Short mmCIF file of C-alpha atoms and ligand atoms in Angstrom, two decimals:
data_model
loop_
_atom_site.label_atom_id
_atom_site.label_comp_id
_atom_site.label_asym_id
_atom_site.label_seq_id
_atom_site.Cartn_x
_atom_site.Cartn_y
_atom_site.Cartn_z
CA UNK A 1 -4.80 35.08 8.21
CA UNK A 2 -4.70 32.03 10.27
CA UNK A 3 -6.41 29.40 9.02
CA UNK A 4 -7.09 26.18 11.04
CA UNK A 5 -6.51 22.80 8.84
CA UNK A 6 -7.26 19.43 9.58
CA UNK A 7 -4.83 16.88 7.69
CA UNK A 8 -6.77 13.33 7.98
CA UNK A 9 -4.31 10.68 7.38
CA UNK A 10 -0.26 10.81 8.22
CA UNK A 11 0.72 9.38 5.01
CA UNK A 12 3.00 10.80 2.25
CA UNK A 13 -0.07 12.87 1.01
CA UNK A 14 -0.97 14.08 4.31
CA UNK A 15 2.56 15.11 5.03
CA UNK A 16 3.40 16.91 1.38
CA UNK A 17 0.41 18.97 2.48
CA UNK A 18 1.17 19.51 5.77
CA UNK A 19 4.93 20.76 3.90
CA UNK A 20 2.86 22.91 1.80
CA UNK A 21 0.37 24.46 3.89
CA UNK A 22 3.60 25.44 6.47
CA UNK A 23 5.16 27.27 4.11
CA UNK A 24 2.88 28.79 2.28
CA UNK A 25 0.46 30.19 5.41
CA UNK A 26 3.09 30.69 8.25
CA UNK A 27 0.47 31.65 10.57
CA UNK A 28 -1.60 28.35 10.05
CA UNK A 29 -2.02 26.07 12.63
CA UNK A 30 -1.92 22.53 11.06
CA UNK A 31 -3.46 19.02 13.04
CA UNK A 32 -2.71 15.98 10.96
CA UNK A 33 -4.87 13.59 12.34
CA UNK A 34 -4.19 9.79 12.52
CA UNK A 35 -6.11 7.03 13.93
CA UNK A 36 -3.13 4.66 14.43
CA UNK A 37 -0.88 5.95 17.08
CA UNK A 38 2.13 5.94 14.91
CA UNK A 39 2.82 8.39 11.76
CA UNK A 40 4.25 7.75 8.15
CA UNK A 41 0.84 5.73 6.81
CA UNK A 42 1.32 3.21 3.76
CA UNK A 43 5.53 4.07 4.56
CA UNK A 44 5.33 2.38 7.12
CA UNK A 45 2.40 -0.54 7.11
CA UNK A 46 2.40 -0.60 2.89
CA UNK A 47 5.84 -0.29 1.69
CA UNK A 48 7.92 -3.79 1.60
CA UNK A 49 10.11 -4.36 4.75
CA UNK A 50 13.29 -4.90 2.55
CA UNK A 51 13.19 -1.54 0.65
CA UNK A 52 14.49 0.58 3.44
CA UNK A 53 15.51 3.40 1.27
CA UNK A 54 12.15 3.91 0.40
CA UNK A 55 11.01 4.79 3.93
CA UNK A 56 14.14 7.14 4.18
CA UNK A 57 11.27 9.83 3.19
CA UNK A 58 9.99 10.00 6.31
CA UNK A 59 13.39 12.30 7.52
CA UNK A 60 11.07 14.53 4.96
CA UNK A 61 8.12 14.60 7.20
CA UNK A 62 10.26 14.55 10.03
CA UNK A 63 11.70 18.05 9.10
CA UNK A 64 8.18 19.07 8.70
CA UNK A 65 7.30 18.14 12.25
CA UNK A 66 9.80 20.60 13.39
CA UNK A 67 7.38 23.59 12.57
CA UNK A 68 5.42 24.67 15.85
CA UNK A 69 2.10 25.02 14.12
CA UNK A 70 2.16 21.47 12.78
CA UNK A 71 1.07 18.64 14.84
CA UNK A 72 0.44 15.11 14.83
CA UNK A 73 -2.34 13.91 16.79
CA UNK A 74 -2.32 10.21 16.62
CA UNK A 75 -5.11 7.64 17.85
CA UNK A 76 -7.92 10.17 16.79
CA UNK A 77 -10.07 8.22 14.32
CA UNK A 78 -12.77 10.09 12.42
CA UNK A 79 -16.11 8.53 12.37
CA UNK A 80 -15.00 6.91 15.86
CA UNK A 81 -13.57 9.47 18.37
CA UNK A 82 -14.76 12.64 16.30
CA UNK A 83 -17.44 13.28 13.23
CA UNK A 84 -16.64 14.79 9.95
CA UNK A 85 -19.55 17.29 11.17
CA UNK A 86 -17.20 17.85 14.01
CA UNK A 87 -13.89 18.19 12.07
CA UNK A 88 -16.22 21.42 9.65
CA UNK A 89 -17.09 22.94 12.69
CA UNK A 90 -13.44 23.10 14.23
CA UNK A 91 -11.33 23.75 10.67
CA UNK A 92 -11.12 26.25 7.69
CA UNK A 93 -9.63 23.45 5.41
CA UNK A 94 -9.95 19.92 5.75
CA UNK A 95 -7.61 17.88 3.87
CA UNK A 96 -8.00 14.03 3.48
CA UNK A 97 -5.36 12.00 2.79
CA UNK A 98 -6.81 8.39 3.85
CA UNK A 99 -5.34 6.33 1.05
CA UNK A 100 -7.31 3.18 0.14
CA UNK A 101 -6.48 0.47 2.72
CA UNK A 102 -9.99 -2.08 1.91
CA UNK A 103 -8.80 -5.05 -0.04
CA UNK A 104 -10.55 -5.43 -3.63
CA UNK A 105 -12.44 -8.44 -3.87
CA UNK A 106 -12.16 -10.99 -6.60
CA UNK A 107 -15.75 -11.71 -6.59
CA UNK A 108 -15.07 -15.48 -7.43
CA UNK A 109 -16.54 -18.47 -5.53
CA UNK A 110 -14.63 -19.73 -2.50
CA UNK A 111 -13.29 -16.51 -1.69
CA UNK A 112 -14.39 -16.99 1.92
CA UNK A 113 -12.16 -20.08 2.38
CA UNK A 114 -9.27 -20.03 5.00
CA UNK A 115 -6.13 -19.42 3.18
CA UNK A 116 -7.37 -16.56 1.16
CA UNK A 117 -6.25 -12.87 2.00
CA UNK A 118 -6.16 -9.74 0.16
CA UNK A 119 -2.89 -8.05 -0.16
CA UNK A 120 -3.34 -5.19 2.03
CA UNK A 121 -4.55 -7.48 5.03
CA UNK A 122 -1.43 -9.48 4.31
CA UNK A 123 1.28 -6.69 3.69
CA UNK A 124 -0.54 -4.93 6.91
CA UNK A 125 0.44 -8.38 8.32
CA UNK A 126 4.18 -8.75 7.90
CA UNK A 127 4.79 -5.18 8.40
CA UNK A 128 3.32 -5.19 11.79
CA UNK A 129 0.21 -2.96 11.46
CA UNK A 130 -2.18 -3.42 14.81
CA UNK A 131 -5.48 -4.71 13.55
CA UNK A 132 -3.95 -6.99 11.39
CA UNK A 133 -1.18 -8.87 13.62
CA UNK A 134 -3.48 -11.43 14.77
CA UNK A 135 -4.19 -12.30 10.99
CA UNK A 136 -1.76 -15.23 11.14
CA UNK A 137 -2.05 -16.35 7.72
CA UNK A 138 -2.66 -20.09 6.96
CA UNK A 139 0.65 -20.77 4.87
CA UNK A 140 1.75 -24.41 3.18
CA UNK A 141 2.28 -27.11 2.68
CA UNK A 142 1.63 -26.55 -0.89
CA UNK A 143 2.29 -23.37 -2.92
CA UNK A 144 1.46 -19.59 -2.86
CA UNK A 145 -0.49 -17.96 -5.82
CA UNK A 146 -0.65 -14.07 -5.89
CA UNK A 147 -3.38 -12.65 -7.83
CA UNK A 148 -1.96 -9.50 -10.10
CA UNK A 149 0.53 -8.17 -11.77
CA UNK A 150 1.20 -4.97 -10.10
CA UNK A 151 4.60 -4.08 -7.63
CA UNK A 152 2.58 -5.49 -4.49
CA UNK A 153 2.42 -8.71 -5.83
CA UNK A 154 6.05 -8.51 -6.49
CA UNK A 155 6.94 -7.06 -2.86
CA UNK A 156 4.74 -10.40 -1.65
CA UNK A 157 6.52 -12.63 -3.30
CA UNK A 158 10.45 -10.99 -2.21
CA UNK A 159 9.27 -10.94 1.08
CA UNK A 160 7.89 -15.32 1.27
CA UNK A 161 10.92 -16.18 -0.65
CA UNK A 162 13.63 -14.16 0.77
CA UNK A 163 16.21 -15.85 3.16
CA UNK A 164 16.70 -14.58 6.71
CA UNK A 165 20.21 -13.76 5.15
CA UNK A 166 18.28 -11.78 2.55
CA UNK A 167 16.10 -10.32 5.02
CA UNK A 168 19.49 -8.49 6.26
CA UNK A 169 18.76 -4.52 6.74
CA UNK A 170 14.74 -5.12 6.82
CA UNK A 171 12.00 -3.99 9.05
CA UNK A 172 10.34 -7.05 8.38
CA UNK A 173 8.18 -8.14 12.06
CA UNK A 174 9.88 -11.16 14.25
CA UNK A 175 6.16 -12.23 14.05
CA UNK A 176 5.53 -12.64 10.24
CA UNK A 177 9.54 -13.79 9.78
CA UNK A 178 9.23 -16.69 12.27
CA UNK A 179 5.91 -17.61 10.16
CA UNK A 180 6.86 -17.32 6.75
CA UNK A 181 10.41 -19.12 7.75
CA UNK A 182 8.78 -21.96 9.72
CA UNK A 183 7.15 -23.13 6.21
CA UNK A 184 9.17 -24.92 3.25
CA UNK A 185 7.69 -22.97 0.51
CA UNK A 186 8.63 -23.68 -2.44
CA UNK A 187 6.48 -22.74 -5.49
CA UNK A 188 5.04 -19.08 -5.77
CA UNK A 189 2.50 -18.42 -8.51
CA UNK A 190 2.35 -14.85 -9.69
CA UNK A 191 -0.84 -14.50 -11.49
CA UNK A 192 -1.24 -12.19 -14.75
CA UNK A 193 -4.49 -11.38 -15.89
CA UNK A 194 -2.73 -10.36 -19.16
CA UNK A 195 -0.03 -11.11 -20.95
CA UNK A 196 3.88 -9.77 -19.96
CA UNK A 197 3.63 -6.49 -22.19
CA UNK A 198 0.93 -5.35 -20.36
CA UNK A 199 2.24 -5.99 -16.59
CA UNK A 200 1.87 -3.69 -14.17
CA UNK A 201 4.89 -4.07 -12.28
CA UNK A 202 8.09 -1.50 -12.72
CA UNK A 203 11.38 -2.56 -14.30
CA UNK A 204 13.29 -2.27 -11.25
CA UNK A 205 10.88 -4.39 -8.94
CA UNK A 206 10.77 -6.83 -12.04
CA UNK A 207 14.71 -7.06 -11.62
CA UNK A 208 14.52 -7.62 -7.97
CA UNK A 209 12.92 -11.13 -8.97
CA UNK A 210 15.92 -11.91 -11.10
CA UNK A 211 18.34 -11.90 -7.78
CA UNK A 212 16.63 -13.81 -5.14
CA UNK A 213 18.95 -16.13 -3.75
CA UNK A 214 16.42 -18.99 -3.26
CA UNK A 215 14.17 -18.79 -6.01
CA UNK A 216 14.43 -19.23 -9.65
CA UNK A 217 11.64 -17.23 -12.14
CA UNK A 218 10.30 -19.68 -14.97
CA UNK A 219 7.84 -17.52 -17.62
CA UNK A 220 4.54 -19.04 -17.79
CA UNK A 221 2.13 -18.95 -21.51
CA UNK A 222 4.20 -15.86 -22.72
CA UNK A 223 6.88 -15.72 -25.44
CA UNK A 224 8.05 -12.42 -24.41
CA UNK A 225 7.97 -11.04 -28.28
CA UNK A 226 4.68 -8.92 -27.64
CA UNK A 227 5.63 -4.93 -27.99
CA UNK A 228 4.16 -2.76 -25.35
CA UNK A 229 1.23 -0.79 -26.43
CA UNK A 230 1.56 2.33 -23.90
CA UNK A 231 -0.09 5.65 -24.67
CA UNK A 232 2.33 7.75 -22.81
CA UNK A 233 5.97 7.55 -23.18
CA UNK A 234 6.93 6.72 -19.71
CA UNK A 235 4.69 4.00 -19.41
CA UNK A 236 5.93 2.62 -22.89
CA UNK A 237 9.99 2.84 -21.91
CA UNK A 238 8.94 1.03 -17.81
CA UNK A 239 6.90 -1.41 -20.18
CA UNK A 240 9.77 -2.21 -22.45
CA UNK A 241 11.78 -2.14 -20.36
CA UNK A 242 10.17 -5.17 -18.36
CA UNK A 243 10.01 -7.09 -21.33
CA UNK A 244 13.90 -6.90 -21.73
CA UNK A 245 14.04 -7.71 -17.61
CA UNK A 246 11.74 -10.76 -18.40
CA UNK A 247 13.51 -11.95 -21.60
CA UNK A 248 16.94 -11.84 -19.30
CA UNK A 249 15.10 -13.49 -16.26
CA UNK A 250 13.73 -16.53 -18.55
CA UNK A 251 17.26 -17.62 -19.99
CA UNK A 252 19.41 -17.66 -16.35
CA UNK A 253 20.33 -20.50 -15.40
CA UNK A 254 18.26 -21.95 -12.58
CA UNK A 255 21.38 -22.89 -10.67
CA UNK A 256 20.72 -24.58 -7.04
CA UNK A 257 17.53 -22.61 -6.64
CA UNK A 258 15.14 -24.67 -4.60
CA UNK A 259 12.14 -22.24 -5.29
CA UNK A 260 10.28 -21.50 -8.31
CA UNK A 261 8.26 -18.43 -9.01
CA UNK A 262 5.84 -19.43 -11.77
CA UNK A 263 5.37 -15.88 -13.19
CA UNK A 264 1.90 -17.48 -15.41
CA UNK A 265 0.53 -14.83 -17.83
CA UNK A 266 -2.98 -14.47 -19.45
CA UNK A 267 -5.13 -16.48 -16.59
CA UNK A 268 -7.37 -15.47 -14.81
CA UNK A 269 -8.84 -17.07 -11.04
CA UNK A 270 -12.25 -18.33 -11.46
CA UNK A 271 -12.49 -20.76 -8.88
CA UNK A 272 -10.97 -21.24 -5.80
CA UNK A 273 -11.06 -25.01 -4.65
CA UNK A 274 -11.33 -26.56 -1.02
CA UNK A 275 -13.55 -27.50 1.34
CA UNK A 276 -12.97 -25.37 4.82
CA UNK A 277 -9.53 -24.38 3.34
CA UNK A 278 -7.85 -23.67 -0.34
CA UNK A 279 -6.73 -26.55 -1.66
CA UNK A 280 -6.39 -24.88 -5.18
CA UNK A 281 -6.96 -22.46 -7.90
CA UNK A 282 -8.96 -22.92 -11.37
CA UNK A 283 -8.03 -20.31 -13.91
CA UNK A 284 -8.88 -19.72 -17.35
CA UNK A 285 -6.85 -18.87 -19.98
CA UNK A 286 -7.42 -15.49 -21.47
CA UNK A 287 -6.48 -13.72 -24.47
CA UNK A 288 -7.53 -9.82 -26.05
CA UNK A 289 -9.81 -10.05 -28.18
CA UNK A 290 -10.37 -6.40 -30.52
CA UNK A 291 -8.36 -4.97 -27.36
CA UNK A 292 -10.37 -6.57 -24.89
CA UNK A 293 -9.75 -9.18 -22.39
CA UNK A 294 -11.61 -12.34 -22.41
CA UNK A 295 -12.20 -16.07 -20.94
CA UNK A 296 -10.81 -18.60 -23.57
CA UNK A 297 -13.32 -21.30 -21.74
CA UNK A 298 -9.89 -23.26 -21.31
CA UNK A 299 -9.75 -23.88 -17.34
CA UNK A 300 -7.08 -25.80 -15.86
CA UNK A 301 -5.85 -26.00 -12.05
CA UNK A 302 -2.89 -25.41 -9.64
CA UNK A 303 -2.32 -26.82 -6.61
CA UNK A 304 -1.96 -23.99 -3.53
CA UNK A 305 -2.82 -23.88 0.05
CA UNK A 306 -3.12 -19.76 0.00
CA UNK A 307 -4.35 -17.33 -1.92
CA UNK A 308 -3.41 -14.04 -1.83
CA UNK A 309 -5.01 -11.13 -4.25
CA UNK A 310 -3.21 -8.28 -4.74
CA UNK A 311 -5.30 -6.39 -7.18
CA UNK A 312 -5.99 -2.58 -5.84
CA UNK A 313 -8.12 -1.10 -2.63
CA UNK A 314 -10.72 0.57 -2.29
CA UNK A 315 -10.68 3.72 0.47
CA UNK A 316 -12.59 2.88 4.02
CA UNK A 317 -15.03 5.69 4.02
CA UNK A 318 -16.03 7.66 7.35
CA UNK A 319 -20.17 8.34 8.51
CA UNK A 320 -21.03 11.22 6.03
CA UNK A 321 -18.00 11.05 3.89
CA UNK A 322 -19.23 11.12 0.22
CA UNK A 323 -18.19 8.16 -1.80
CA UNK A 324 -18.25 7.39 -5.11
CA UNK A 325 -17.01 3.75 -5.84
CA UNK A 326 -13.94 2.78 -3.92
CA UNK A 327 -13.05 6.85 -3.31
CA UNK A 328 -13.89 9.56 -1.95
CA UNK A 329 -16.36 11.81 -4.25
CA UNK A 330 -14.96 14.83 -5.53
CA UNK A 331 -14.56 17.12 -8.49
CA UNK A 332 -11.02 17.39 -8.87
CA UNK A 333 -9.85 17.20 -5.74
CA UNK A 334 -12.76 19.15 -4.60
CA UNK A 335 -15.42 17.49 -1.88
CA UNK A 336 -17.38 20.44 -1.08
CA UNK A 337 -16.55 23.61 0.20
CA UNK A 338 -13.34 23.90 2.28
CA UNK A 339 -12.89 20.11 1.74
CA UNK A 340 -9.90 18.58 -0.42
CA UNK A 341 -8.92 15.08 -1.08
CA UNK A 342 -5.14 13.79 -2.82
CA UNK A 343 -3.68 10.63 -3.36
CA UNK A 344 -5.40 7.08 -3.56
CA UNK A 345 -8.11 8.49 -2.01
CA UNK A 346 -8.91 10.80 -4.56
CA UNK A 347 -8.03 8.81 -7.30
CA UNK A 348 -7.46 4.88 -6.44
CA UNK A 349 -4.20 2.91 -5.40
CA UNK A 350 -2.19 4.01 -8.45
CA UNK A 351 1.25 5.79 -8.45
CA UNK A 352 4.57 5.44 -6.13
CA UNK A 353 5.07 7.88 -3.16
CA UNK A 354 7.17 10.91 -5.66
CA UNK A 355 4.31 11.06 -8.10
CA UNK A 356 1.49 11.57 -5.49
CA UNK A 357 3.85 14.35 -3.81
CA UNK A 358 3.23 16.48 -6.75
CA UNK A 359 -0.44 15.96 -6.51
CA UNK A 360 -0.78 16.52 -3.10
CA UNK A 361 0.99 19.75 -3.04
CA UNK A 362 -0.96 21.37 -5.63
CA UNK A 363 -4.45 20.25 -3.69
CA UNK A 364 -2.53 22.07 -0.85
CA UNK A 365 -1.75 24.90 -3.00
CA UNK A 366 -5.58 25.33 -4.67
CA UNK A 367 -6.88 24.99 -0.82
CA UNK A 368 -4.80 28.36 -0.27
CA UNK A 369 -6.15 30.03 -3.17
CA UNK A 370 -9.78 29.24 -1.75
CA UNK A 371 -9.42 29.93 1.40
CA UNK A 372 -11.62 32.87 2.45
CA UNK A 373 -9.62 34.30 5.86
CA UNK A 374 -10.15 33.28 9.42
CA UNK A 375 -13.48 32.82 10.31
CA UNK A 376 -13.21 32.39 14.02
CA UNK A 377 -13.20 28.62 14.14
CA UNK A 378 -11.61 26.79 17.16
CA UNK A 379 -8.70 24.60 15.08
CA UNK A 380 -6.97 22.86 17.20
CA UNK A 381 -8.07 24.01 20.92
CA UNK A 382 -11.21 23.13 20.17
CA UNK A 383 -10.38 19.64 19.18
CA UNK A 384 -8.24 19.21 22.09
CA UNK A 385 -11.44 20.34 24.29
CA UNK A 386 -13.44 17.73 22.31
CA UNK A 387 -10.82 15.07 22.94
CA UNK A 388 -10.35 15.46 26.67
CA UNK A 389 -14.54 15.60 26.77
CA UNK A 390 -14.89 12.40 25.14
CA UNK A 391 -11.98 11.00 27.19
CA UNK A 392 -9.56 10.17 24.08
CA UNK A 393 -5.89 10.59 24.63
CA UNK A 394 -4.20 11.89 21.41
CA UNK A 395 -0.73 10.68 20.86
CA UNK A 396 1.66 13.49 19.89
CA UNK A 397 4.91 13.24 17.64
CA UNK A 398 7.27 13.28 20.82
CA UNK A 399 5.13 10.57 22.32
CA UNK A 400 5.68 8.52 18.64
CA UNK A 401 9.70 9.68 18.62
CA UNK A 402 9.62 7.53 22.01
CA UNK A 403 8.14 4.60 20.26
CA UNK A 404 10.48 4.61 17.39
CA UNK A 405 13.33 4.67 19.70
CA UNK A 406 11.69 1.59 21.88
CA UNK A 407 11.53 0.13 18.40
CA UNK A 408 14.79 0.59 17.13
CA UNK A 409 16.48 -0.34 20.35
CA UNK A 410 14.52 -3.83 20.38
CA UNK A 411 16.00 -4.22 16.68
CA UNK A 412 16.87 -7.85 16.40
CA UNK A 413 20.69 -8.56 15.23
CA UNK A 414 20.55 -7.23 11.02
CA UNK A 415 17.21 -5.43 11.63
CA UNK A 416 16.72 -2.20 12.05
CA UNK A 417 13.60 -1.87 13.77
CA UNK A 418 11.38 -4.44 15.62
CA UNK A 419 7.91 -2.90 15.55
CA UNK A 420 5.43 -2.08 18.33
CA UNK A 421 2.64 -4.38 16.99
CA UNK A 422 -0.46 -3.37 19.89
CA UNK A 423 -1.08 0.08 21.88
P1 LIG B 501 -1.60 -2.29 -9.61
O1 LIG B 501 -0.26 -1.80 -10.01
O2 LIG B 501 -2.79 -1.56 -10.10
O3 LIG B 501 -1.71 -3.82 -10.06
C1 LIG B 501 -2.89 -4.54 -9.86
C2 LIG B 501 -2.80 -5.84 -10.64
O4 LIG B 501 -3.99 -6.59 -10.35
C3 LIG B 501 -2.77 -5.66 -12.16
O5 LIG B 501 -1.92 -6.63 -12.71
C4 LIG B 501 -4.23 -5.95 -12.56
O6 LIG B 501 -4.36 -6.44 -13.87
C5 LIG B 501 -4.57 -7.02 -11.57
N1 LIG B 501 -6.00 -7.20 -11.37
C6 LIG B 501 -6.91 -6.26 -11.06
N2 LIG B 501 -8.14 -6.83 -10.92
C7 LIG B 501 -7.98 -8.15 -11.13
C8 LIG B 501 -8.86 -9.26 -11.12
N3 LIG B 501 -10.15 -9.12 -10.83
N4 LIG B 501 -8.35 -10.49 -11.38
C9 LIG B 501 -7.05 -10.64 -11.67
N5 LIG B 501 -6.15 -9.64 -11.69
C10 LIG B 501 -6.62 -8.40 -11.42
O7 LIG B 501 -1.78 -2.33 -8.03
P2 LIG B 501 -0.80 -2.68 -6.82
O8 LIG B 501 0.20 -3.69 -7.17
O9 LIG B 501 -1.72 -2.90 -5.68
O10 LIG B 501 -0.02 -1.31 -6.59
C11 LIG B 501 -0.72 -0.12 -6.26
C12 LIG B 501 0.17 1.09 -6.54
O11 LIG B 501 1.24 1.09 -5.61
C13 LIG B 501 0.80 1.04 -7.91
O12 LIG B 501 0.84 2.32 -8.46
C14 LIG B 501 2.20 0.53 -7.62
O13 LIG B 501 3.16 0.91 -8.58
C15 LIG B 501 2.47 1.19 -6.28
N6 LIG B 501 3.51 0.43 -5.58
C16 LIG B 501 4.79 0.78 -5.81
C17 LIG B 501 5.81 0.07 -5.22
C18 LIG B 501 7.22 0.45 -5.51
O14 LIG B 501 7.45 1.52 -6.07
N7 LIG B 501 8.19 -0.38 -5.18
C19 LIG B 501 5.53 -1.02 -4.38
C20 LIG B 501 4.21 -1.36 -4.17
C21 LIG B 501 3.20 -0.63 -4.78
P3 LIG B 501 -4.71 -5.47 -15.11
O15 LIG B 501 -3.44 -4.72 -15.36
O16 LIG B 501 -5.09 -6.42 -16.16
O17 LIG B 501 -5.82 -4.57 -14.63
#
C-alpha cells in the first residue's frame, strides 16, 4: 500500500509524523510541506537563541530526512502557491502541523501604539525569521514590561538582559543583538496576571532568572507563602517547585546588578498610555475571588517605552481550513476524512517540544489505522507538476543543508550560526 501524505508544517509535530509514518508504511511517499524555505519550525524561529541544546532535536529530524520517500519541500505555502482542495486531490493523508504563530491580542486600549508587539512577532524578530526582520522594535529609553507569566516571557526577558558575554554559544541574529545592545535597559517588568503559585513558567526557566549576570529579580505584591493548587501531580511538583526557585531568587543579594527584573504578580494591563508611542502601562491589581480572577478597581502605573505581550497564539488558518477559535476544528485530532491535525494547532500553544512528540505520533499512528489503501492519487509528482505549472520553485532539504552551512560558516566569533534573514 503506498499511500501519498502531505505533512503541512516542518516543525517538531510535522517531523514526529513524518518519523512515524516512515516507519510504519515503508512504501509511503511522504512531502512535508513548508512555506518558509528553511525546516525545523518554532526550533528554529520560536525557541530562545541561548538554549542551544534545545534545538539539538533537529539531528532527530535530520535522521529522518535520510529516508528516500521523505521530502521537504520548502517555500510551498498553502492557501498561496497551492489550495487545501489541491493538497485532497494529490494525498491519501494530510497531516497539519502549522502550530499557532498569530499573536493573542490583549484587547486593551492603546494596543495600536508604536512600542507594542506580541511575543511571537518579537521572538520571530531576534531569531531571524523573514517576515519579521524588518520589525525593528522601538526599544528605550525607559523600561520593558512583558505581559504573562508563561516560559516566553521568561526567554524575552534572558534574551534583553543578557550580556554579549552571556550571549556566548547563541544563535541569537547580529541584527536583533546590535539592537537590543545599543539600548541601556535597565528595568524589565514581567507581568503576572496571578499570583506566583499559579505561574506558568517551569522551574528550570524560573532558575535561569536567578543567574543573569546583569540583572537582579525583586518579587513584586507576592509573599511567596501561597501553596500551589495543581490538579495533576506534575503540574503541582513544577509549581512548587517555582515557589522554592522564587523564595531563593527574592533573598540573593542584589550584588552590582545594574538591572532589575520587577517580576509584579496579580496585575493585570488595562491601559496602555502614550500618544503616537507607549509611554506607559496602567494595571489593576487583581485578586481570586471564589477561584476566580478579578479587577480590585486599584489601578496604578509604570513607566515603559515597550510593551511586549506574551500571552498564547492563535493558528493562521489557510482558505477552506475549518477553524474553530484560534485552531484548527477537529474532533480529536480528526478534520474530516483523511485529514489530521497535532500540536498547537490542534490544541493551542501549550506544552514543550517532548510532550507534543507523543501526540503527534499517535495522530500519525490513528492516520495508519484509517487509511483505506492506495487510491491512485498523484502524491508527490503531481504536486511537483502543479509547482512547475504555477512557476513556484520548491526548496529541497539539500538546497536547506547548503543554507545551514552558509549560515554556520558566517557564525560571528562565540556564535554558532548567523542566520539567513531574506530569500
Ligand atoms: P503560557 O505558558 O500559556 O503562558 C501565557 C501567560 O500569559 C500566562 O501567564 C497567562 O496567565 C498569561 N495571560 C494570558 N492571557 C492574558 C491576558 N489577557 N492578560 C494578561 N496575562 C495573560 O504561554 P507561552 O509562554 O506563550 O508558552 C507557550 C508554550 O510554549 C507553553 O507550553 C510553554 O511551556 C512552552 N514553551 C516552553 C519553553 C521551554 O521549555 N523552555 C520555552 C518557551 C515556551 P494565566 O496563567 O493567568 O492564564
Amino acid at each position: 500500500m503506498s499511500a501519498k501524505i502531505a505533512i503541512i508544517g516542518s516543525g517538531p509535530s510535522g517531523f514526529y509524523a513524518a518519523d512515524t509514518f516512515a516507519k510504519k508504511l515503508p512504501n509511503c511517499q511522504i512531502d512535508i510541506i513548508e512555506r518558509l524555505h528553511t525546516p525545523f519550525g518554532l526550533v528554529r524561529a520560536g525557541v530562545a537563541p541561548d538554549h542551544q541544546g534545545t534545538k539539538n532535536v533537529t539531528r532527530q529530524f535530520e535522521r529522518t530526512m535520510n529516508n528516500d520517500n521523505v521530502r521537504f519541500v520548502g517555500n510551498v505555502e498553502i492557501g498561496r502557491d497551492v489550495s487545501y482542495q489541491d493538497l485532497k486531490d494529490l494525498y491519501d493523508i494530510i497531516f497539519l502541523a502549522i502550530g499557532a504563530s498569530v499573536d493573542r491580542k490583549m484587547g486593551i486600549t492603546g494596543e495600536d501604539l508604536k512600542g507594542v508587539y506580541g511575543s511571537s512577532a518579537f521572538v520571530n524578530w531576534y531569531n531571524g525569521h523573514p517576515d519579521f526582520v524588518d520589525l525593528t522594535p522601538k526599544l528605550g529609553p525607559k523600561g520593558v514590561a512583558i505581559i504573562g507569566n508563561g516560559n516566553v516571557a521568561i526567554d524575552i526577558v534572558r534574551v534583553l538582559a543578557k550580556s554579549t558575554e552571556e550571549l556566548e554559544g547563541s544563535d541569537l541574529c547580529q541584527h536583533a543583538e546590535e539592537a537590543i545592545q545599543a539600548v541601556d535597559l535597565r528595568d524589565y517588568y514581567m507581568i503576572g496576571r496571578r499570583g506566583a503559585a499559579q505561574a506558568a513558567f517551569t522551574p528550570s526557566e524560573a532558575n535561569e532568572l536567578g543567574h543573569l549576570a546583569q540583572c537582579h529579580p525583586v518579587i513584586l505584591n507576592d509573599d511567596l507563602t501561597q501553596k500551589p493548587q495543581e490538579d495533576d501531580l506534575k503540574a503541582q511538583k513544577n509549581k512548587e517547585k517555582n515557589m522554592e526557585i522564587l523564595r531563593d531568587l527574592n533573598g540573593t543579594d542584589r550584588a552590582d546588578k545594574p538591572k532589575t527584573l520587577h517580576m509584579q504578580f496579580w496585575a493585570k494591563p488595562v491601559e496602555i498610555l502614550g500618544q503616537d508611542c507607549v509611554e506607559g502601562l496602567r494595571l489593576e491589581r487583581t485578586a481570586l475571588v471564589d477561584g476566580k480572577l478579578q479587577g480590585t478597581g486599584e489601578t496604578f502605573d509604570i513607566e515603559v517605552s515597550t510593551i511586549i505581550s506574551a500571552i498564547g497564539y492563535e493558528t493562521a488558518p489557510f482558505d477552506g481550513l475549518p477553524m474553530d477559535g484560534g485552531i484548527v476544528k477537529n474532533n480529536d485530532g480528526i478534520v474530516e476524512d483523511g485529514v489530521y491535525v497535532a500540536g498547537w494547532c490542534k490544541h493551542g500553544p501549550q506544552g514543550t517540544i517532548p510532550t507534543n512528540r507523543k501526540e503527534s505520533m499517535e495522530m500519525a499512528k490513528l492516520a495508519i489505522e484509517q487509511f483505506n489503501g492506495d487510491s491512485g492519487k498523484k502524491g508527490p509528482a503531481g504536486l511537483d507538476n502543479l509547482l512547475a505549472e504555477r512557476n513556484v520553485t520548491p526548496v529541497d532539504f539539500d538546497n536547506w543543508k547548503k543554507i545551514e552551512a552558509a549560515e554556520e560558516a558566517a557564525a560571528r566569533p562565540g556564535r554558532v550560526r548567523e542566520k539567513q534573514v531574506s530569500f
